Tab-separated table of C-alpha atoms in Angstrom:
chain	number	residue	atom	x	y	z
A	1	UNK	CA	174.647	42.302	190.863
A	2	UNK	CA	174.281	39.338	188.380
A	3	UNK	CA	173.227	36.104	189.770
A	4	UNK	CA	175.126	32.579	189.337
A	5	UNK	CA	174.486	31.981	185.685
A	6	UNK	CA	175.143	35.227	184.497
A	7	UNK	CA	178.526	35.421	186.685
A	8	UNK	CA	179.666	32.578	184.802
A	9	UNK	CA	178.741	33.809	181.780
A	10	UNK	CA	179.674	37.284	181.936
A	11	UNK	CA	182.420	37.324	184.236
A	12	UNK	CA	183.785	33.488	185.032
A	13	UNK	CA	184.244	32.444	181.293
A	14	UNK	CA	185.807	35.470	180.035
A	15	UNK	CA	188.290	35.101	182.537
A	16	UNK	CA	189.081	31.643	181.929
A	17	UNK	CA	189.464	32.572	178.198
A	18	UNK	CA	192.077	35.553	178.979
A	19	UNK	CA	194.367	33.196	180.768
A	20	UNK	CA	194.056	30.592	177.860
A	21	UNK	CA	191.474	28.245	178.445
A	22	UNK	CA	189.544	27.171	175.619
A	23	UNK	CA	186.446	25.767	174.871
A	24	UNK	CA	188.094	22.415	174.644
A	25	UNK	CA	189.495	22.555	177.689
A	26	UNK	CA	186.422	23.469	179.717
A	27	UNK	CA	183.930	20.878	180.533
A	28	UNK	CA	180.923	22.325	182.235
A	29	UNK	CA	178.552	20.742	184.862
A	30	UNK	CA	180.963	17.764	185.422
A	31	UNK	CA	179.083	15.132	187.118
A	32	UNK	CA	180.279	13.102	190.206
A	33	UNK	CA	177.428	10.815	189.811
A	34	UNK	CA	174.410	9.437	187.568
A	35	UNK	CA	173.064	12.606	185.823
A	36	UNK	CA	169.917	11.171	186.848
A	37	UNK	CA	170.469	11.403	190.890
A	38	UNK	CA	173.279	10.685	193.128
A	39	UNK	CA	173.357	7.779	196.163
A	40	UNK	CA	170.499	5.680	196.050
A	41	UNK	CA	168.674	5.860	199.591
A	42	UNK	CA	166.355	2.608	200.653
A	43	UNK	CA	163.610	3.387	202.743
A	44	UNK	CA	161.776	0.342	203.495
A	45	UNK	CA	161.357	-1.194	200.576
A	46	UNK	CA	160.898	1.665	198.705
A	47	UNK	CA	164.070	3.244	196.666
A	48	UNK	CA	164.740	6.807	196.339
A	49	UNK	CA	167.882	8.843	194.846
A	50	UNK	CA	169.414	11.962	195.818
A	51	UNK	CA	170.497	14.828	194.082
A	52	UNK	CA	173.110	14.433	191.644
A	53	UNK	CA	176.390	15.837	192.585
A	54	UNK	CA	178.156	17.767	189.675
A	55	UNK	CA	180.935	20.667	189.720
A	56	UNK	CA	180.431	23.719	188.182
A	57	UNK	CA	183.200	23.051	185.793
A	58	UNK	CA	185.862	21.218	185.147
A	59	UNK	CA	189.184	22.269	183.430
A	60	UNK	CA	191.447	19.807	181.630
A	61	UNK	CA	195.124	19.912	180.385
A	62	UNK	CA	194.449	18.650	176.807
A	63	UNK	CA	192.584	15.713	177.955
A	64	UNK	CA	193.730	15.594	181.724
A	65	UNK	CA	191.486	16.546	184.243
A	66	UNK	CA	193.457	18.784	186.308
A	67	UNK	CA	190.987	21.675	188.250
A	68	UNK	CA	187.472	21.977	189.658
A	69	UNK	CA	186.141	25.219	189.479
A	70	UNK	CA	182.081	25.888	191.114
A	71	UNK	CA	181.108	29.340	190.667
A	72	UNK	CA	179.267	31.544	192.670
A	73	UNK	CA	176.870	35.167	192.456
A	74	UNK	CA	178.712	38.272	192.272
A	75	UNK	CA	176.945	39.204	195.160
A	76	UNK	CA	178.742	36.797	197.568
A	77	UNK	CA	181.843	35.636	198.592
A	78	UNK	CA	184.479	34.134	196.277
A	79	UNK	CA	185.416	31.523	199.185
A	80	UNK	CA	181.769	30.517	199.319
A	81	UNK	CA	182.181	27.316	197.079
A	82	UNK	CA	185.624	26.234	197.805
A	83	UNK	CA	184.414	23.702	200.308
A	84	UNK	CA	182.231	22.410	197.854
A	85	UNK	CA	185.333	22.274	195.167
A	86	UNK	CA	187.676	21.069	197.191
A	87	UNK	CA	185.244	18.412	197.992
A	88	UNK	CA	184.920	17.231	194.656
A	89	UNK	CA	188.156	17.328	193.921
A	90	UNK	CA	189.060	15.332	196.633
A	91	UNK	CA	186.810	13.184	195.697
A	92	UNK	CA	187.920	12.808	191.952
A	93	UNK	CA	191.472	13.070	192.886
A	94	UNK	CA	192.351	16.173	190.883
A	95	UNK	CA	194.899	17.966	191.764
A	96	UNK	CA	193.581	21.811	192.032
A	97	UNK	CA	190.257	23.270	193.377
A	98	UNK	CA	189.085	26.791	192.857
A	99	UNK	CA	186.176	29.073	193.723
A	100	UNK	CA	185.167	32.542	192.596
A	101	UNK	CA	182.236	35.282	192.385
A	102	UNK	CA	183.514	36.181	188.968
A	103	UNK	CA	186.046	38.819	190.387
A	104	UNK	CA	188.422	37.297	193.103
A	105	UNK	CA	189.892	33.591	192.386
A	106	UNK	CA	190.294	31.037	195.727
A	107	UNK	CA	192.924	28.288	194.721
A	108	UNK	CA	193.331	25.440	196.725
A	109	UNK	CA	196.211	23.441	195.756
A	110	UNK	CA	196.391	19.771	196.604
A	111	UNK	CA	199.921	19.498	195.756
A	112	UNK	CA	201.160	21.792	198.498
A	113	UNK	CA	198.289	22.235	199.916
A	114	UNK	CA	198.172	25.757	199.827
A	115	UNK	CA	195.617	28.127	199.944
A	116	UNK	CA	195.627	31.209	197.999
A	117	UNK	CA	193.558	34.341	196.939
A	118	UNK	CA	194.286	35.024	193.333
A	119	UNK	CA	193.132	37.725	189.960
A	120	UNK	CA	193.600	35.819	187.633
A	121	UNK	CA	192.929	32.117	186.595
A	122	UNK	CA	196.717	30.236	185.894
A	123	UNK	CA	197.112	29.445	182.201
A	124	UNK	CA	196.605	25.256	181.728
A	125	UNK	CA	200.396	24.901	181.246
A	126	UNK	CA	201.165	26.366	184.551
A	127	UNK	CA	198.977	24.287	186.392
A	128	UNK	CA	200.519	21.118	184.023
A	129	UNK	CA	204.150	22.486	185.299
A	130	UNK	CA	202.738	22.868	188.883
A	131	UNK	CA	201.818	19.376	188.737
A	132	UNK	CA	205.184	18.013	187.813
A	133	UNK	CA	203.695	14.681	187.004
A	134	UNK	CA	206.256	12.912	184.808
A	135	UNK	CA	209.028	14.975	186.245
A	136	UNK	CA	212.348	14.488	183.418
A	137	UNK	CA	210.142	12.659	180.986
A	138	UNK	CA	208.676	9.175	180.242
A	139	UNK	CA	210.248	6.151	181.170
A	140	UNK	CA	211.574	3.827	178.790
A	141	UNK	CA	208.557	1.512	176.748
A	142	UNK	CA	209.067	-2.172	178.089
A	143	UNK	CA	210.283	-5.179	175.610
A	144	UNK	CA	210.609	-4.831	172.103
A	145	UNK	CA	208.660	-0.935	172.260
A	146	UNK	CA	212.232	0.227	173.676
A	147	UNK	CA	213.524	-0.205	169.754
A	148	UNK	CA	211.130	2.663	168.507
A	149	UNK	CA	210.883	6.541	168.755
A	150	UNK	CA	209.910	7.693	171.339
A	151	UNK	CA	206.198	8.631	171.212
A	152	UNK	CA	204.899	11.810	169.835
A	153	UNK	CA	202.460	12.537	172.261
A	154	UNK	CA	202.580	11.135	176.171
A	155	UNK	CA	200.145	8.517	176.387
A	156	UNK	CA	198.248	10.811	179.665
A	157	UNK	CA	197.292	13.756	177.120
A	158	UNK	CA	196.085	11.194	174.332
A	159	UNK	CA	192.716	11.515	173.517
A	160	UNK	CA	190.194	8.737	174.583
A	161	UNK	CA	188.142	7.014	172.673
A	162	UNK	CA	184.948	8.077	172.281
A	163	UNK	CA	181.609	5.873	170.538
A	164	UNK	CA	180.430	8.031	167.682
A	165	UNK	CA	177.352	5.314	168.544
A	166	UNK	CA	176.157	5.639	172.214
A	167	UNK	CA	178.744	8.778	173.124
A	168	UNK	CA	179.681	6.998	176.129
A	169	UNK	CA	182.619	8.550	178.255
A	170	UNK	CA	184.478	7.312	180.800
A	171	UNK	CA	182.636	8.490	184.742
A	172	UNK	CA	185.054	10.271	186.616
A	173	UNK	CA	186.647	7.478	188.879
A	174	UNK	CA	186.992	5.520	185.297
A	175	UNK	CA	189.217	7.980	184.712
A	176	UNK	CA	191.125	8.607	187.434
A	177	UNK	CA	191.621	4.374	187.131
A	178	UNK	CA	193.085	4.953	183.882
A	179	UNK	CA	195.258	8.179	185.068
A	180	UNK	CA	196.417	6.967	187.803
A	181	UNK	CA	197.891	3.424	185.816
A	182	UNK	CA	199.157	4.963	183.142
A	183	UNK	CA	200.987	7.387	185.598
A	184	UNK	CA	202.582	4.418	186.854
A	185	UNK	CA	203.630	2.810	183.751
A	186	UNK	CA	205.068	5.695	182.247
A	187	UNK	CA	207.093	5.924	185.408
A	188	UNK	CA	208.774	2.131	184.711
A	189	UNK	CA	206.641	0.427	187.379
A	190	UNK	CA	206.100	-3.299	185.630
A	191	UNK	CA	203.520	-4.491	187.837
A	192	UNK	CA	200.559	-2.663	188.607
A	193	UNK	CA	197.360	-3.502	190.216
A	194	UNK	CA	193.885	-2.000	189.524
A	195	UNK	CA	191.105	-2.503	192.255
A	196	UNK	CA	187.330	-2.230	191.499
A	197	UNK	CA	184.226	-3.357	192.736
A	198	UNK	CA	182.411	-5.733	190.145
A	199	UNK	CA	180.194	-3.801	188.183
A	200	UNK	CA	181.901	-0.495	187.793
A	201	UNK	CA	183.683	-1.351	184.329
A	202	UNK	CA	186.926	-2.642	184.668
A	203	UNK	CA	187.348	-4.546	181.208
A	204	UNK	CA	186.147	-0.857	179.806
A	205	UNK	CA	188.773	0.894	181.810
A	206	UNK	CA	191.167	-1.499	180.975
A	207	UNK	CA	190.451	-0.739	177.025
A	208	UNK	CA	191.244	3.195	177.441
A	209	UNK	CA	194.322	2.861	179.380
A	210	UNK	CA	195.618	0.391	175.882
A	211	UNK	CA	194.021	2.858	173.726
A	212	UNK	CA	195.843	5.601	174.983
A	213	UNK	CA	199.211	3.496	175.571
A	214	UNK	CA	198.738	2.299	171.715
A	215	UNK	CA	197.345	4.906	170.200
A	216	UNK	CA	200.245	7.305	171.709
A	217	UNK	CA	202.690	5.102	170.239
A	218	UNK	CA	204.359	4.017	174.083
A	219	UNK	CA	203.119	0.606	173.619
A	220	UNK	CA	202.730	-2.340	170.498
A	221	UNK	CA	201.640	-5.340	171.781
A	222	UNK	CA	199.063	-6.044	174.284
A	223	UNK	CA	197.702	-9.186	175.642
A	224	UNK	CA	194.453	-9.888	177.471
A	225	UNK	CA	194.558	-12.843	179.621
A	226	UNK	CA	191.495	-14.205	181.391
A	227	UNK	CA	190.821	-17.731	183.078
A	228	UNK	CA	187.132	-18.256	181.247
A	229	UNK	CA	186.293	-17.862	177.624
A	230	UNK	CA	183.455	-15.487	178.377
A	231	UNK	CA	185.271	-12.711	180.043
A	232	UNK	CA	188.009	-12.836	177.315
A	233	UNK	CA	184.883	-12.539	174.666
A	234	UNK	CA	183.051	-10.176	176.962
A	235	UNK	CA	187.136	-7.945	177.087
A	236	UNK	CA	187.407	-8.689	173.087
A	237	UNK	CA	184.215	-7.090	172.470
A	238	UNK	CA	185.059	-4.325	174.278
A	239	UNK	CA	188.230	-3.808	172.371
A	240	UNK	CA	186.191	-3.677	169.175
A	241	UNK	CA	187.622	0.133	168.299
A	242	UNK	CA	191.197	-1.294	167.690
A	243	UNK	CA	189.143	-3.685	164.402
A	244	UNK	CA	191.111	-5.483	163.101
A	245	UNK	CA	194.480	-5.352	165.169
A	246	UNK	CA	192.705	-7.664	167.617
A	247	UNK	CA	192.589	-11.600	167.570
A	248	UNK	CA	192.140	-14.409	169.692
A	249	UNK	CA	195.026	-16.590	170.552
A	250	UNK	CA	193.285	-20.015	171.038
A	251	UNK	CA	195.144	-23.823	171.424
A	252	UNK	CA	197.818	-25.133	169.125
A	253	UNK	CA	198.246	-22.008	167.025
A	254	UNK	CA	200.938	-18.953	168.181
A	255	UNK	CA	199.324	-15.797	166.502
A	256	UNK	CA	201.639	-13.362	165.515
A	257	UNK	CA	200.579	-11.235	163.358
A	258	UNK	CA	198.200	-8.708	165.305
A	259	UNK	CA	198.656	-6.444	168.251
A	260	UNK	CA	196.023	-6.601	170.220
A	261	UNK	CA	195.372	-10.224	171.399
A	262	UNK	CA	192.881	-11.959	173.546
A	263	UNK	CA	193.539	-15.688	175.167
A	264	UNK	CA	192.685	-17.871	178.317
A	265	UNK	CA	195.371	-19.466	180.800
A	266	UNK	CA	194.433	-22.513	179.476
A	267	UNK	CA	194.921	-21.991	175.784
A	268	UNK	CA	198.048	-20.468	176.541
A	269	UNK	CA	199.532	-23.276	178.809
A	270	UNK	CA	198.058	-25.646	175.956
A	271	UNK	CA	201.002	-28.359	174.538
A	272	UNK	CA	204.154	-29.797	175.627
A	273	UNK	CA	206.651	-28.792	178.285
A	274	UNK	CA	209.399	-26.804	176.335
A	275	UNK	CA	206.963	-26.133	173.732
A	276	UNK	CA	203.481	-25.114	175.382
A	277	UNK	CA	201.802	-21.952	173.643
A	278	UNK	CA	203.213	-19.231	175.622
A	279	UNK	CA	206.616	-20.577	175.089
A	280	UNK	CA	206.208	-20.229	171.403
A	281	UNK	CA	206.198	-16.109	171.799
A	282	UNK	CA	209.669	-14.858	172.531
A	283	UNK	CA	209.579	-13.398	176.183
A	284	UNK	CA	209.575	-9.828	174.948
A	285	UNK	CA	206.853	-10.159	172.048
A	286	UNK	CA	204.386	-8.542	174.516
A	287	UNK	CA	204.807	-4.688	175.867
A	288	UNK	CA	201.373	-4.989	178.461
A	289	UNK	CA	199.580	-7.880	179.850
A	290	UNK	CA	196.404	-7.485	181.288
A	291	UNK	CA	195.236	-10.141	183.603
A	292	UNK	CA	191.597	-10.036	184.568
A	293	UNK	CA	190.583	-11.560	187.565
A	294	UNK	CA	194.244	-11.730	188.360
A	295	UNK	CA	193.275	-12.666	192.792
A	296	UNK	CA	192.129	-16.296	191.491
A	297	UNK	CA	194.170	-16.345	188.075
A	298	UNK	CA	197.818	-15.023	188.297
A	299	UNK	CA	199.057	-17.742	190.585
A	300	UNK	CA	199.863	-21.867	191.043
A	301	UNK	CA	200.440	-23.078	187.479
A	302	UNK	CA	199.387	-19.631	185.378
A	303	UNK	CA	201.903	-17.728	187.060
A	304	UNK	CA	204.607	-19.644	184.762
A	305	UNK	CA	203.191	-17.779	181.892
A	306	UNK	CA	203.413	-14.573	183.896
A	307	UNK	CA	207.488	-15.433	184.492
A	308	UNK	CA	208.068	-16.338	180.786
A	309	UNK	CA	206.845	-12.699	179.751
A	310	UNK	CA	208.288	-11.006	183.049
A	311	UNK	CA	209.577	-8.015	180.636
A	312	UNK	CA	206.674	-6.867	179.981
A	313	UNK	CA	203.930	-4.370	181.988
A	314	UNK	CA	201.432	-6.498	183.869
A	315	UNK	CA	197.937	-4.862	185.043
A	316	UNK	CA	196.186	-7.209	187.152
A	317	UNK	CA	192.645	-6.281	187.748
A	318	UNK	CA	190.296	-7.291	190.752
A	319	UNK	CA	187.333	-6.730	192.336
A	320	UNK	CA	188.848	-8.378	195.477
A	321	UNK	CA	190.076	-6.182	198.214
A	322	UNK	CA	193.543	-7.169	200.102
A	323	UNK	CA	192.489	-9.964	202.408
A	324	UNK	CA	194.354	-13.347	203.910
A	325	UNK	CA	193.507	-15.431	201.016
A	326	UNK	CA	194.736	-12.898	198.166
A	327	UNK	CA	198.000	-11.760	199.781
A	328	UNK	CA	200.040	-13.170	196.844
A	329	UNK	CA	198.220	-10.892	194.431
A	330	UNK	CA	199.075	-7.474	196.438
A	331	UNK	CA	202.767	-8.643	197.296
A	332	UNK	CA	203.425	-9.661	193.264
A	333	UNK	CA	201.337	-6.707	191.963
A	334	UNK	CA	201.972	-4.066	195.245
A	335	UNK	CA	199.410	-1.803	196.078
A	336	UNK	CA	196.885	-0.143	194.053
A	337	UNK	CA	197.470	2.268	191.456
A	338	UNK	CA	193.825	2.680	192.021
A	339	UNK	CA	190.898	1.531	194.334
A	340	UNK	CA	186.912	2.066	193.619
A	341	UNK	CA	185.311	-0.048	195.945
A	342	UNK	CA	181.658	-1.284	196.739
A	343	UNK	CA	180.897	1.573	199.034
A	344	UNK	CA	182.122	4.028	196.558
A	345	UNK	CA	180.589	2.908	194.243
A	346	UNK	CA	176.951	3.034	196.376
A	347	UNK	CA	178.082	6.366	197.716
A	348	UNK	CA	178.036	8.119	194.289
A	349	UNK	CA	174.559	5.864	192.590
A	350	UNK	CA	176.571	4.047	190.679
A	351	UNK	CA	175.807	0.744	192.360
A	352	UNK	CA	172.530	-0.475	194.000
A	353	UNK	CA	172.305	0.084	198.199
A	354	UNK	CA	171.041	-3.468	199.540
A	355	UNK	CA	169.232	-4.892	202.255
A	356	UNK	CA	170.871	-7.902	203.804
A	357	UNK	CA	168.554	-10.951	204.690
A	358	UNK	CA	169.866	-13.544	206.830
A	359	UNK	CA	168.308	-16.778	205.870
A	360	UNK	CA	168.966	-20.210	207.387
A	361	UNK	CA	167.574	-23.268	207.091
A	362	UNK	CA	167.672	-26.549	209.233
A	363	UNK	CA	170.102	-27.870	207.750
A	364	UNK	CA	172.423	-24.636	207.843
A	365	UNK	CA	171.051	-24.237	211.424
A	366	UNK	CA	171.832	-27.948	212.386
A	367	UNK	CA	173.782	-29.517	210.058
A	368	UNK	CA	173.731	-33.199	208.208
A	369	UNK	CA	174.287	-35.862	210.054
A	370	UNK	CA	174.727	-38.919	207.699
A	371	UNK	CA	176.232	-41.801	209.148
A	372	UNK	CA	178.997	-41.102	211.657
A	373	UNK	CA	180.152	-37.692	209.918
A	374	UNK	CA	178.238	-34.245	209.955
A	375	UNK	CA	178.014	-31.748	207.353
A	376	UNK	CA	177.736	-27.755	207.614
A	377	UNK	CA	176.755	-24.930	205.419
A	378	UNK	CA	180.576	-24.860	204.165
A	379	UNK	CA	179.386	-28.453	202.598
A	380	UNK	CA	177.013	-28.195	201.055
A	381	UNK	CA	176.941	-28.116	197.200
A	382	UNK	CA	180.475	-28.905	197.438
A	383	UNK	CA	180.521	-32.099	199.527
A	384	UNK	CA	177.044	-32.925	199.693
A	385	UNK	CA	174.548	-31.989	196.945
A	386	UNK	CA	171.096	-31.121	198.762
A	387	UNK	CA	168.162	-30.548	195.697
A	388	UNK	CA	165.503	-29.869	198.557
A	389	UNK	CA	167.617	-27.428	200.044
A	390	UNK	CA	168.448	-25.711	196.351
A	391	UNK	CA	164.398	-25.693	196.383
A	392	UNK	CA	163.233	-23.835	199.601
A	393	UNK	CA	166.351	-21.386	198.999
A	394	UNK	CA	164.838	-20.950	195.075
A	395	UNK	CA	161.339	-20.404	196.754
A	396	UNK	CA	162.329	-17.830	199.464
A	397	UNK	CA	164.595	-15.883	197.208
A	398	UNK	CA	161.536	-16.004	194.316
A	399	UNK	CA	159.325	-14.213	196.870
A	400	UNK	CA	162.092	-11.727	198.218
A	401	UNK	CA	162.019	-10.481	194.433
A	402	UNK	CA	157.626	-10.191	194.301
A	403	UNK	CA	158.032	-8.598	197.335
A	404	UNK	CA	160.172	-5.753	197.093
A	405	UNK	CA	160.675	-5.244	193.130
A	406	UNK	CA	159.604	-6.313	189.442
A	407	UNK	CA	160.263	-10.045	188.470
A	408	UNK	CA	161.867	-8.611	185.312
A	409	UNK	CA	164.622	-6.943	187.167
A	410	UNK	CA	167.898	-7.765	186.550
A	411	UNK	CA	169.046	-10.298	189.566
A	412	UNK	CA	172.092	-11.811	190.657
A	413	UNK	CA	172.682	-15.298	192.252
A	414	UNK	CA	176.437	-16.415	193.485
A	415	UNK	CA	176.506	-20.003	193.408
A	416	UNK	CA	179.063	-22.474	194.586
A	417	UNK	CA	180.018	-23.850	191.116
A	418	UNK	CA	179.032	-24.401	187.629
A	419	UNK	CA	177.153	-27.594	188.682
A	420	UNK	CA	175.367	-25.655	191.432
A	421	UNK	CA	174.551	-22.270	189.202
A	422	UNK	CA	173.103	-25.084	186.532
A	423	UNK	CA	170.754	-26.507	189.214
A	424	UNK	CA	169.682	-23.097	190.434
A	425	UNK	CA	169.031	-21.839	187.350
A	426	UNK	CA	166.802	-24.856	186.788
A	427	UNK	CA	164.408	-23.892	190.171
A	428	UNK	CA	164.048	-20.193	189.160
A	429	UNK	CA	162.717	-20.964	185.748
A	430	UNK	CA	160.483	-23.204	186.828
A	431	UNK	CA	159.524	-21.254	189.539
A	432	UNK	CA	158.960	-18.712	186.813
A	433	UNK	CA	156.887	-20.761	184.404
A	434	UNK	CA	153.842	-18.653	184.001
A	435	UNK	CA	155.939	-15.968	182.001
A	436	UNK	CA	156.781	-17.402	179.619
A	437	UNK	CA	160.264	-17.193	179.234
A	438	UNK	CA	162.695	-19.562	178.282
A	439	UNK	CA	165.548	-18.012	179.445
A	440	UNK	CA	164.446	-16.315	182.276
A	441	UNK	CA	167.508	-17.415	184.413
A	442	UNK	CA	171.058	-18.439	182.711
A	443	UNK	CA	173.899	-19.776	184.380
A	444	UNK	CA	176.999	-17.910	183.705
């Protein structure tokens, strides 16, 4: 009886090849997590990870994932793994799970859920049928894209783009992000909203679903709109495959001659009523908007530009889950095409666990009296400025960091504003002196 390796080899694979599955198609040892070890486990202060989770394979549709397959020895059971696929199917949202001992086939099918002993593997365009995912066909491109062809290819089987550089690929819930938007868009939803916990690569996903729109010919035009000149740099850089289709749409000057462009709300809303920036593009000159940050961004005075290009696809990205004080966001974008939260994002390693420390200090503890009024913690650095307070914080957060990792870690400090992070940064460096580094803390 051959063991797991030569099952797949001898027995898995050559089935998968008689019902049409090519090389191309089959991705082996698809990983759920870091290669280098799955959820990151904190005991004490010492950090450990577990073992990577990865399927056995995974088959795609062209490029769309669309089955998880984990094999097992011809000496056991063909059902033996399908707990374990449909578990990381589930877990990667794909749409069909199977398990087999290289001679009987278990298919679990998330679309009807159905369970099913099977031969013989399906052939990729069944399971693309089965699926039914566009149903008739694609809807119609928004704004001026309805004027063209229709696209040669639909945008969900386009290829994405892949660094020749650093060969990075998207990590599974990347793509189901992009999968799961572009499903919507091809459908005729116009506003869509994409949820992910900071860190986990929205501006990134946010470049494959325009490649692939783009690229596919669906889409032209497509406009990044940020509320701070770094995160439409950081999103511009990012973009740096399209070359020179990009630019950056900046005060007092109505770029037209590029498709891919790049701006702030403020640029944008730059100039006279009747005649501000945004005004100077017709209404349909863009097919997809992306707003980043779009909980704190899309709303009050910005939203105006929003209206003026209401034709058009708008993604709004956060990081923010649905809570009192973003409700506008969810009721103008509706619910997620996609959510990747914090906890998910611990859960599979891609995100650090934490310990939470509960500090206080008098003054948080007690509060400011000065003169007849008192100030709290919700005060401070926004009412009151306190330096001494800035210091002890600076001093017990310094230590935290010697005591439970390397003082060249990377570190994160939220801060109330810009005038705050300035004055923070200030204390760490010179708290930091004796290394010697200029810029050991940056406000940004």
């Amino acid at each position: 009886m051959l063991n797991e390796a030569d099952t797949r080899a001898k027995l898995i694979d050559p089935k998968l090849r008689e019902s049409g599955w090519t090389e191309e198609a089959i991705q082996r040892e698809y990983y759920l997590t870091p290669e280098s070890g799955g959820r990151v486990v904190l005991e004490g202060n010492v950090e450990r990870r577990e073992r990577p989770k990865k399927a056995d394979y995974l088959l795609r549709y062209r490029t769309y994932p669309i089955a998880i397959l984990e094999a097992k020895a011809e000496s056991e059971s063909h059902l033996a793994g399908m707990q374990q696929a449909k578990e990381y199917a589930a877990r990667a949202n794909i749409p069909f799970a199977y398990s087999s001992n290289g001679h009987q086939i278990e298919e679990y099918d998330f679309t009807t859920n159905i369970q099913r002993t099977l031969d013989r593997f399906p052939r990729p365009e069944e399971l693309w049928e089965r699926l039914g995912l566009v149903g008739a066909g694609l809807a119609p491109a928004p704004s001026r894209a309805t004027a063209r062809a229709a696209p040669a290819i639909n945008p969900l089987l386009y290829p994405f783009h892949y660094s020749p550089i650093d060969r990075m690929r998207p990590r599974y819930y990347q793509e189901q992000a992009i999968y799961r938007v572009i499903e919507r868009i091809i459908r005729g939803q116009k506003r869509v909203l994409l949820t992910m916990a900071t860190g986990t690569g929205k501006t990134y996903v946010a470049f494959q679903i325009a490649w692939k729109l783009v690229k596919s010919g669906y889409m032209k035009r497509v406009l990044y709109l940020a509320d701070r000149n770094v995160l439409r740099n950081q999103a511009y850089n990012t973009f740096e495959p399209f070359g020179e289709a990009r630019d950056v749409i900046e005060s007092g000057h109505a770029l037209k001659s590029r498709d891919i462009y790049f701006s702030i709300y403020q640029a944008m809303y730059t100039g006279e009523e009747g005649n501000r920036l945004y005004q100077q593009y017709p209404p349909d000159f863009f097919d997809l908007i992306i707003i980043d940050e779009c909980h704190r961004s899309g709303f009050g005075t910005w939203n105006e530009i929003l209206q003026h290009f209401s034709g058009a696809v708008q993604l709004g990205m956060t990081a923010t889950p649905k809570r009192d004080d973003n409700i506008d966001t969810y009721q103008y974008f509706g619910e997620p095409a996609y959510q990747y939260s914090l906890a998910d994002g611990i859960e599979d390693g891609y995100l650090a666990i934490y310990k939470i420390h509960r500090i206080q200090t008098n003054l948080d503890k007690e509060g400011l009296v000065l003169g007849h009024e008192t100030f709290t913690t919700k005060d401070f650095e926004r009412v009151v400025r306190l330096p001494d307070r800035n210091d002890t914080i600076v001093k017990h957060l310094v230590s935290l960091v010697d005591a439970v990792d390397s003082a060249m870690n990377k570190t994160m400090v939220f801060c109330v504003d810009q005038e705050h992070a300035a004055a923070v940064a200030k204390r760490i460096n010179n708290e930091r002196r004796n290394l010697g580094i200029t810029d050991y803390a940056v406000r940004i």
